[in-house]
Short mmCIF file of C-alpha atoms in Angstrom, two decimals:
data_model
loop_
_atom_site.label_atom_id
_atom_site.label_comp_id
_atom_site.label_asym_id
_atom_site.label_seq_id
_atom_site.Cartn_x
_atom_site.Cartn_y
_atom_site.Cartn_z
CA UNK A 1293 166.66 66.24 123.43
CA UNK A 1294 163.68 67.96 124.75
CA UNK A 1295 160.09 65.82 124.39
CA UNK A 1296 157.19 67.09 123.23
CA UNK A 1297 154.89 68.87 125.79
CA UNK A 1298 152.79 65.55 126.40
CA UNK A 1299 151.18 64.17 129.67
CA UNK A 1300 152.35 60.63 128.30
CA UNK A 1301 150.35 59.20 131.23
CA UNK A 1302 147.15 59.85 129.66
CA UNK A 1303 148.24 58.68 126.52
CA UNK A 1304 145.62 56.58 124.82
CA UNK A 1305 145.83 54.05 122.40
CA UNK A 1306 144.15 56.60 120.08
CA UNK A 1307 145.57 59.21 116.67
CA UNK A 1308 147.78 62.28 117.81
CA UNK A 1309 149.24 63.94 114.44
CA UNK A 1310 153.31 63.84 114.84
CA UNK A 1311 155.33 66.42 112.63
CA UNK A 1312 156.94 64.76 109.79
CA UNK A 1313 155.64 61.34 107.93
CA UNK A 1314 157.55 59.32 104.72
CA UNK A 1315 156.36 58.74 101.62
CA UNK A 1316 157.22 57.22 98.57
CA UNK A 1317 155.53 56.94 95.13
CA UNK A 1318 155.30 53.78 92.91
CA UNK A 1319 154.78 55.19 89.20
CA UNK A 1320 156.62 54.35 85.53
CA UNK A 1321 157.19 50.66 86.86
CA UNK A 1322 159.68 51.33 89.92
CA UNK A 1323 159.33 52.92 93.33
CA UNK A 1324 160.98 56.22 93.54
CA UNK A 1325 162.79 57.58 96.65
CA UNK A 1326 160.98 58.20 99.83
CA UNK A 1327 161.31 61.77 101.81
CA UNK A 1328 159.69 62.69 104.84
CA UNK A 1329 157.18 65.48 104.72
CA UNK A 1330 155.27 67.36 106.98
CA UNK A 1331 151.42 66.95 104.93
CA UNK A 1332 149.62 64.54 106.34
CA UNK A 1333 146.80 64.71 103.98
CA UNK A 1334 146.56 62.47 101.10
CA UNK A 1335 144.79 64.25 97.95
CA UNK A 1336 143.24 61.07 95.50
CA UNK A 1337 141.59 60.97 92.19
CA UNK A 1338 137.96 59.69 92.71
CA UNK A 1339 138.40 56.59 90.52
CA UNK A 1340 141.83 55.29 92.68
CA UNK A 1341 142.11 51.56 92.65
CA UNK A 1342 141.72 51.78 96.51
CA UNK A 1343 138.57 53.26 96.12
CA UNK A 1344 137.23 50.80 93.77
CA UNK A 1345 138.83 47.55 94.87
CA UNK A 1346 140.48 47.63 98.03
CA UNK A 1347 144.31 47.29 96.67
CA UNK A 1348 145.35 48.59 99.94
CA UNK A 1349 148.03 46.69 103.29
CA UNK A 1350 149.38 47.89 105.98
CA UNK A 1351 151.57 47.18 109.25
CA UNK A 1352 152.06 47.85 112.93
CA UNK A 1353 154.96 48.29 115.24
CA UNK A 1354 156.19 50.63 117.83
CA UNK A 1355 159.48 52.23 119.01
CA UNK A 1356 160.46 52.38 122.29
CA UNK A 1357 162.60 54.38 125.09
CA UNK A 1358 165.01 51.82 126.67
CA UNK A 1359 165.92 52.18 130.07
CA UNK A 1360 169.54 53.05 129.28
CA UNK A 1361 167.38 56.03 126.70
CA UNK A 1362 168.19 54.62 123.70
CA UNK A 1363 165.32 54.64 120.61
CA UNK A 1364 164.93 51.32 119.16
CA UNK A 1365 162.39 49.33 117.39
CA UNK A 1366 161.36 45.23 117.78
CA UNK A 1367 161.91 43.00 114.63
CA UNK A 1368 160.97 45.89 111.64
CA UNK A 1369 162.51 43.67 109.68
CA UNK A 1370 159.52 41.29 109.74
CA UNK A 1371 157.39 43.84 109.69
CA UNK A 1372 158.81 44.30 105.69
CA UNK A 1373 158.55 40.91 105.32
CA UNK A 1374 155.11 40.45 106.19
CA UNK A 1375 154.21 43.70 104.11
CA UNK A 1376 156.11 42.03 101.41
CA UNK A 1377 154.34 39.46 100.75
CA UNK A 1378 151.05 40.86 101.66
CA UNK A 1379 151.61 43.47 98.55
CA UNK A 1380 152.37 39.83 96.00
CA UNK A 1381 148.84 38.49 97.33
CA UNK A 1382 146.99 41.52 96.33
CA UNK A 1383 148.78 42.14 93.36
CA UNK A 1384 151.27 45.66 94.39
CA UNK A 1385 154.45 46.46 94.31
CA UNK A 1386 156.64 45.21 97.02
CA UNK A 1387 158.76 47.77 98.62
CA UNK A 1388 161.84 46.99 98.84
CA UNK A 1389 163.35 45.59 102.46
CA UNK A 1390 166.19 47.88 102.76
CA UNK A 1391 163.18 50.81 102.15
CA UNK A 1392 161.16 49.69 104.49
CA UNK A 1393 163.57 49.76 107.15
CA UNK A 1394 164.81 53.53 106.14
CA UNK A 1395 161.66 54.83 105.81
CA UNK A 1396 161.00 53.27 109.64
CA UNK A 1397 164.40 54.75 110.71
CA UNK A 1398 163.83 58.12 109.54
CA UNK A 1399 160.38 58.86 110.89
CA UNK A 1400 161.24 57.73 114.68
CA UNK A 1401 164.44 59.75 114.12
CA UNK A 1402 162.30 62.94 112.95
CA UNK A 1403 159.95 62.17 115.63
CA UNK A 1404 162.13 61.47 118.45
CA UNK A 1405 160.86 64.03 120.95
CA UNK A 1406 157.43 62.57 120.05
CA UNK A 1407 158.80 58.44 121.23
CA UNK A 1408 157.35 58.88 125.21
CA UNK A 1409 159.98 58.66 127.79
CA UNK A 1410 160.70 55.10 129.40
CA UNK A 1411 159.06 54.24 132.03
CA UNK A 1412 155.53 55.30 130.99
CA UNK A 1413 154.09 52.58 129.86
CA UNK A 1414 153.71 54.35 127.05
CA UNK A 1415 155.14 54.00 123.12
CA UNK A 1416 155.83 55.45 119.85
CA UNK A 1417 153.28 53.50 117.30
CA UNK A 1418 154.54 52.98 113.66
CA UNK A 1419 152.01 52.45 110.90
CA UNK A 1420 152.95 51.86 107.58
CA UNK A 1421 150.43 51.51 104.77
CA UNK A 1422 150.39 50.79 100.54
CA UNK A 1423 147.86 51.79 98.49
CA UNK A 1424 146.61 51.86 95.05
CA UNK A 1425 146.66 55.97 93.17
CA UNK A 1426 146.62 54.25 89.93
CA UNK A 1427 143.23 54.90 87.80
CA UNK A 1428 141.12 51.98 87.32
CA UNK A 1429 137.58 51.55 86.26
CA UNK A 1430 137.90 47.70 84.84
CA UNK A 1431 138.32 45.21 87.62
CA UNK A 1432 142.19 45.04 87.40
CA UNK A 1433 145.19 46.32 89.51
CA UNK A 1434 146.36 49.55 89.62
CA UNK A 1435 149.36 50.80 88.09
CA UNK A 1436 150.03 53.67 90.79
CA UNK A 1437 150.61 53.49 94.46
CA UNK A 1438 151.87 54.97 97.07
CA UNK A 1439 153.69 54.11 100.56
CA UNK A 1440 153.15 56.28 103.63
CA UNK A 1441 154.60 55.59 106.98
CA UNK A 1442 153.22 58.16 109.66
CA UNK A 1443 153.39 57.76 113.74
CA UNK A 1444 151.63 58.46 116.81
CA UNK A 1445 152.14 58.46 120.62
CA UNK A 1446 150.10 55.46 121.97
CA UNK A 1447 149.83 54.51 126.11
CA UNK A 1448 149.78 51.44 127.51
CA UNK A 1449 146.51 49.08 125.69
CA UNK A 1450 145.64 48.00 129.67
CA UNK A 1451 145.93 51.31 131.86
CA UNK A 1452 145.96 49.35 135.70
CA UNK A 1453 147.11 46.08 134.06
CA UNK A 1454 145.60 43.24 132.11
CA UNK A 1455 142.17 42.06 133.12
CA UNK A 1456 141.16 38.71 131.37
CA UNK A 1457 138.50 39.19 129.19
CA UNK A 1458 134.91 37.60 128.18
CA UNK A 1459 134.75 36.62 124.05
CA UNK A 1460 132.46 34.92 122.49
CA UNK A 1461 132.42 32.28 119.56
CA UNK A 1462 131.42 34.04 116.30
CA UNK A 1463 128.55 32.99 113.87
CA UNK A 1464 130.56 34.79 111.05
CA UNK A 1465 133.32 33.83 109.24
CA UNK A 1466 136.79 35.99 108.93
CA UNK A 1467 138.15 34.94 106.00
CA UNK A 1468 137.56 32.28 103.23
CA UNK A 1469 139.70 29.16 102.81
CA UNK A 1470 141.99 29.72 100.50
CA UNK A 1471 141.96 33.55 100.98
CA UNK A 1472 143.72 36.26 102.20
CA UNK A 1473 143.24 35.63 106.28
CA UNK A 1474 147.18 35.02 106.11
CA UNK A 1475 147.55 38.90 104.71
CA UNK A 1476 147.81 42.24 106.56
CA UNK A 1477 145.22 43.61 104.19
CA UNK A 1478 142.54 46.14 105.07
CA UNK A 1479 139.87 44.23 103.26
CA UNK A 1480 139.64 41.68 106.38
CA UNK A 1481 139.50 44.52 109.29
CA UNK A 1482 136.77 45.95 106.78
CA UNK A 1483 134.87 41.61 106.73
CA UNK A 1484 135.59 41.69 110.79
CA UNK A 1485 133.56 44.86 111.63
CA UNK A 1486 130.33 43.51 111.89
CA UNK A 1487 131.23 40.94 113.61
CA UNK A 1488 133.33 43.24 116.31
CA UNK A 1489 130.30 45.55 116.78
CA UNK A 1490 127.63 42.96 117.29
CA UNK A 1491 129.95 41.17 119.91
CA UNK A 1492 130.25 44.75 121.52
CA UNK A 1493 126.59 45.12 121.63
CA UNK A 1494 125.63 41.79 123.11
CA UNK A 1495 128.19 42.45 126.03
CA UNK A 1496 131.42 40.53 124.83
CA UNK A 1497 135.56 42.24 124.24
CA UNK A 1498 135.98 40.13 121.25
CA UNK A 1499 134.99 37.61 118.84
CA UNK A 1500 136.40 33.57 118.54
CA UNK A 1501 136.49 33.46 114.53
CA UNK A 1502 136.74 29.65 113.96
CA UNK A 1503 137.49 27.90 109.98
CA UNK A 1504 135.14 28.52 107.71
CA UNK A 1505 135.21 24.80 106.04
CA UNK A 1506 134.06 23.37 109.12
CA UNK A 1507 133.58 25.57 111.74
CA UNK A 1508 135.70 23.43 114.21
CA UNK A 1509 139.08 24.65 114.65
CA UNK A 1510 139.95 27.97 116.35
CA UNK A 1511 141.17 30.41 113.82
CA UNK A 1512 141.85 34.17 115.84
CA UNK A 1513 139.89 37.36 116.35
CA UNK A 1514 139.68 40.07 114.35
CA UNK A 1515 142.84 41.37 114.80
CA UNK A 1516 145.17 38.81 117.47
CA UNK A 1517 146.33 35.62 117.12
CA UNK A 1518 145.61 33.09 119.87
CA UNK A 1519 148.21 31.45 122.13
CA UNK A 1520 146.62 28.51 124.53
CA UNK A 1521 148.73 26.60 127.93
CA UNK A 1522 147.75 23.79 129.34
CA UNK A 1523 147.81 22.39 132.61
CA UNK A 1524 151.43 21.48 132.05
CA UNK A 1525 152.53 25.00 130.85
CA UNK A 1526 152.85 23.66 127.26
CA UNK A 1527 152.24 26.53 125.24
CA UNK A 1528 149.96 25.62 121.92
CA UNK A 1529 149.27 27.71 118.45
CA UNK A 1530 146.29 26.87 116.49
CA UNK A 1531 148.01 26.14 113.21
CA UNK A 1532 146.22 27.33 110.00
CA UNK A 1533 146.86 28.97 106.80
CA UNK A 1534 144.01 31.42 107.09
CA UNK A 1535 145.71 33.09 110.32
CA UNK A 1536 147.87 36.19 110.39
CA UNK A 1537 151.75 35.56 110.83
CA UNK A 1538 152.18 37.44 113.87
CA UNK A 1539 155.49 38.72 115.04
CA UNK A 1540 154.09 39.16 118.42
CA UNK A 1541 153.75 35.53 118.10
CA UNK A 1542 156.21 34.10 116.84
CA UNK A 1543 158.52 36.23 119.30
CA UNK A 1544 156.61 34.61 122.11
CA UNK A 1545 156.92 31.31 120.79
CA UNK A 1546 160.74 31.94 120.70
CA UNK A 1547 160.77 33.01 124.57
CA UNK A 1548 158.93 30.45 125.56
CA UNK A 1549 161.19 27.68 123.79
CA UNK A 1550 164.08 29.73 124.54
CA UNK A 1551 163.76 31.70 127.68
CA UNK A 1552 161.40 29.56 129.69
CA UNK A 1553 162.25 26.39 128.37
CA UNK A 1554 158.60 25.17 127.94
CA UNK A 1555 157.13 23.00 125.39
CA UNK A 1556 155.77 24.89 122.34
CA UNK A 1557 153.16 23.10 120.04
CA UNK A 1558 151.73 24.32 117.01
CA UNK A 1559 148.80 22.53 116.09
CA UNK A 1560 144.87 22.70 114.73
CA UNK A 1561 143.25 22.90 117.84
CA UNK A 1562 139.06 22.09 118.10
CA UNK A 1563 136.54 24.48 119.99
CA UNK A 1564 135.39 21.35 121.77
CA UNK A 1565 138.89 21.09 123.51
CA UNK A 1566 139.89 24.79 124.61
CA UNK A 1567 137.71 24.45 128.14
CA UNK A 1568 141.02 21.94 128.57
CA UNK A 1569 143.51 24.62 128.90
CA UNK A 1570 144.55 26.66 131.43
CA UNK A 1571 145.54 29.59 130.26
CA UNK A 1572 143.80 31.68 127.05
CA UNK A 1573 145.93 35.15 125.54
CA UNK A 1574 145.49 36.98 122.49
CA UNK A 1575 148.60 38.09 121.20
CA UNK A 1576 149.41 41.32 119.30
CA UNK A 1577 151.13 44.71 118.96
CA UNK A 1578 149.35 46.96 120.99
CA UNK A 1579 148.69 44.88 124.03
CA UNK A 1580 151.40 42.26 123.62
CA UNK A 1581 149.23 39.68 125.41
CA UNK A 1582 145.52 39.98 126.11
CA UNK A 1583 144.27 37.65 128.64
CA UNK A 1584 141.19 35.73 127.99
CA UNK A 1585 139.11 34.86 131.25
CA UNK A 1586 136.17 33.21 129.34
CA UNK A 1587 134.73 32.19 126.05
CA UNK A 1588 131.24 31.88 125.78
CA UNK A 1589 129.94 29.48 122.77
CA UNK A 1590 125.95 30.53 121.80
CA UNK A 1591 125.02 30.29 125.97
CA UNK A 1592 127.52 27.64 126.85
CA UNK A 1593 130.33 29.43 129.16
CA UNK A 1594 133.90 28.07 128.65
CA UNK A 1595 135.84 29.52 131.67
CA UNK A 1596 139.97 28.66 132.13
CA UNK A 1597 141.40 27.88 135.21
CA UNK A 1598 143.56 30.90 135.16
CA UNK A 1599 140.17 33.31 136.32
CA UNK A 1600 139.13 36.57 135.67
CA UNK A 1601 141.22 38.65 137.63
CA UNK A 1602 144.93 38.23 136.39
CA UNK A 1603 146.70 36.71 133.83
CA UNK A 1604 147.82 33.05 134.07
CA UNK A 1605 151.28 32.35 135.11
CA UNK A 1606 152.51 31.30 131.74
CA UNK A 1607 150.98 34.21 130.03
CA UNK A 1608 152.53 36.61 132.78
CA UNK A 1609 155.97 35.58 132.14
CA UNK A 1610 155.48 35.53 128.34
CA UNK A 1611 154.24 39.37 129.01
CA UNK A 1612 156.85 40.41 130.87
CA UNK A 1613 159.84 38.73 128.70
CA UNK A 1614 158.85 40.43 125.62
CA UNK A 1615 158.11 43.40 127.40
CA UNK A 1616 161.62 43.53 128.82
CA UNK A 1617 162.82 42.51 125.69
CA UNK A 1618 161.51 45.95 124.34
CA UNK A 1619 162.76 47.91 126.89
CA UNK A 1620 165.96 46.74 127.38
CA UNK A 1621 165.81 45.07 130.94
CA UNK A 1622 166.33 41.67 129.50
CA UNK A 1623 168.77 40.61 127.03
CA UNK A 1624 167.35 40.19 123.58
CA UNK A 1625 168.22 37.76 120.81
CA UNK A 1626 170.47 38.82 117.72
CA UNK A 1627 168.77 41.43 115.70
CA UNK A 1628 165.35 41.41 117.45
CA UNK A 1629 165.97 45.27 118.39
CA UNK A 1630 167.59 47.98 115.76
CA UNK A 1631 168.40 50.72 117.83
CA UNK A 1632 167.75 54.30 116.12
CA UNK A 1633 169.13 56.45 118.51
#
């Protein structure tokens, strides 16, 4: 098969339109059957529940090129999961598993000579999305929606490798108690924008978001969970229900348990405690693991033994299990990758 005419070593993590997208409509009660198409425009009526009141979720994941060149994608089925139950929280209708995971199938296999060669660095990113079509004026949900699942050539998030990064402890909250902070919903991007930008402007990568009852215990960022090791390589999760579920994490929680036979805690863990640790990462699906060199608390500096110029040894070998996970250089567990092609 014969790729698309890319320099995949410039790829950025940035929107390249691919040929062919899926989509499926939700109308009369049921969801009717998906079909790729090549329009990548959607056309709405101006009073669409998403418009109005944010009925709207959405996912992330990528395909890959193994190194023996086959296509395959890393836990989708999580990804419906997730989606799943993010569509009962606001309300939609959940899409069905077994869609999900055709709908994924058939746009990496239409897009195949758009998934970059292995090697590269670079990926094939998968974004699926649910939104409300339905008319609504009255504060209710919407009784349309539609599913789209499009894809775009991504490079690697760190071009030269992972530098540790500076963050800084945020004065605004993420998401309420009791809220949706444990949903993939565009709502709390849209509440962590502000907070994003005026980190950016006073000189930090990303915000700390801590819980909004007390302002104590660290939460995550805007869009990664964190992962913290301490002196001892135990690996520890700050354990909350306002955090996203994130596969990235729990995969690395697996391979540590599993593959490097460390300690894995999962825990509330206090701001006044994390200049204990060693090691800082933010975990996700574009960079896997983002190391964190230093968090910075209104003037007070909080560095980690691990530095600023490389990741910690824990959080390298977390990296680069996953990472070979993905790509086929190290063997994964049972039904972690679905291979496409």
């Amino acid at each position: 098969m014969e790729k698309a005419n890319i320099d995949w070593s410039s790829l950025s993590f940035a929107y390249q339109k691919t040929p062919m997208r899926y989509v499926a409509e939700y109308k009369n009660g049921a969801w009717g059957k998906g079909q790729l198409t090549d329009n990548a425009t959607v056309q709405l009526s101006e009073c669409a529940g998403i418009l109005h009141y944010c009925q709207e979720i959405f996912e992330g994941l990528k395909a890959y090129t193994t190194k023996d060149g086959h296509i395959v994608t890393f836990r989708p089925d999580l990804n419906a999961e997730r989606m799943i139950n993010s569509a009962k929280r606001l309300e939609m209708p959940p899409l069905a598993k077994e869609q999900f995971l055709e709908a994924v199938d058939e746009v990496v296999s239409a897009n195949a000579a758009w998934v970059p060669p292995y090697g590269t660095g670079a990926s094939l990113y998968l974004r699926p999305l649910m939104f409300a079509t339905g008319i609504v004026i009255g504060v209710k949900p919407a009784d349309e929606y539609q599913f789209r699942l499009f894809c775009t050539p991504v490079g690697p998030y760190f071009k030269g490798g992972a530098k540790p990064i500076t963050i800084c402890v945020s004065d605004f909250d993420r998401a309420a108690p009791n809220g949706t902070g444990h949903i993939k919903a565009g709502l709390n991007y849209a509440m962590s924008l502000h907070a994003y930008v005026t980190a950016h402007e006073n000189g930090f990568d990303e915000n700390m978001f801590l819980d909004p009852a007390t302002r104590t215990f660290v939460e995550e960022t805007g869009g990664a969970n964190f992962l913290f090791v301490t002196k001892d390589k135990e690996v520890v999760i700050p354990k909350s229900n306002s955090v996203l579920p994130s596969i990235t994490r729990r995969s690395l929680v697996y391979i540590a348990e599993h593959y490097l036979k460390l300690k894995v805690t999962e825990r509330p863990v206090r701001l006044d405690e994390i200049g204990d640790f060693a090691e800082c990462g933010l975990c996700g699906t574009a960079a896997v693991i983002s190391p964190v060199g230093k968090v910075v608390d209104h003037g007070k500096e909080i560095a980690f033994k691990s530095g600023m110029e490389k990741m910690g040894e824990v959080t390298q070998e977390l990296y680069d299990t996953l990472v070979g996970i993905q790509l086929g250089t190290i063997d994964a567990p049972e039904g972690w990758i679905r291979r496409i092609k």
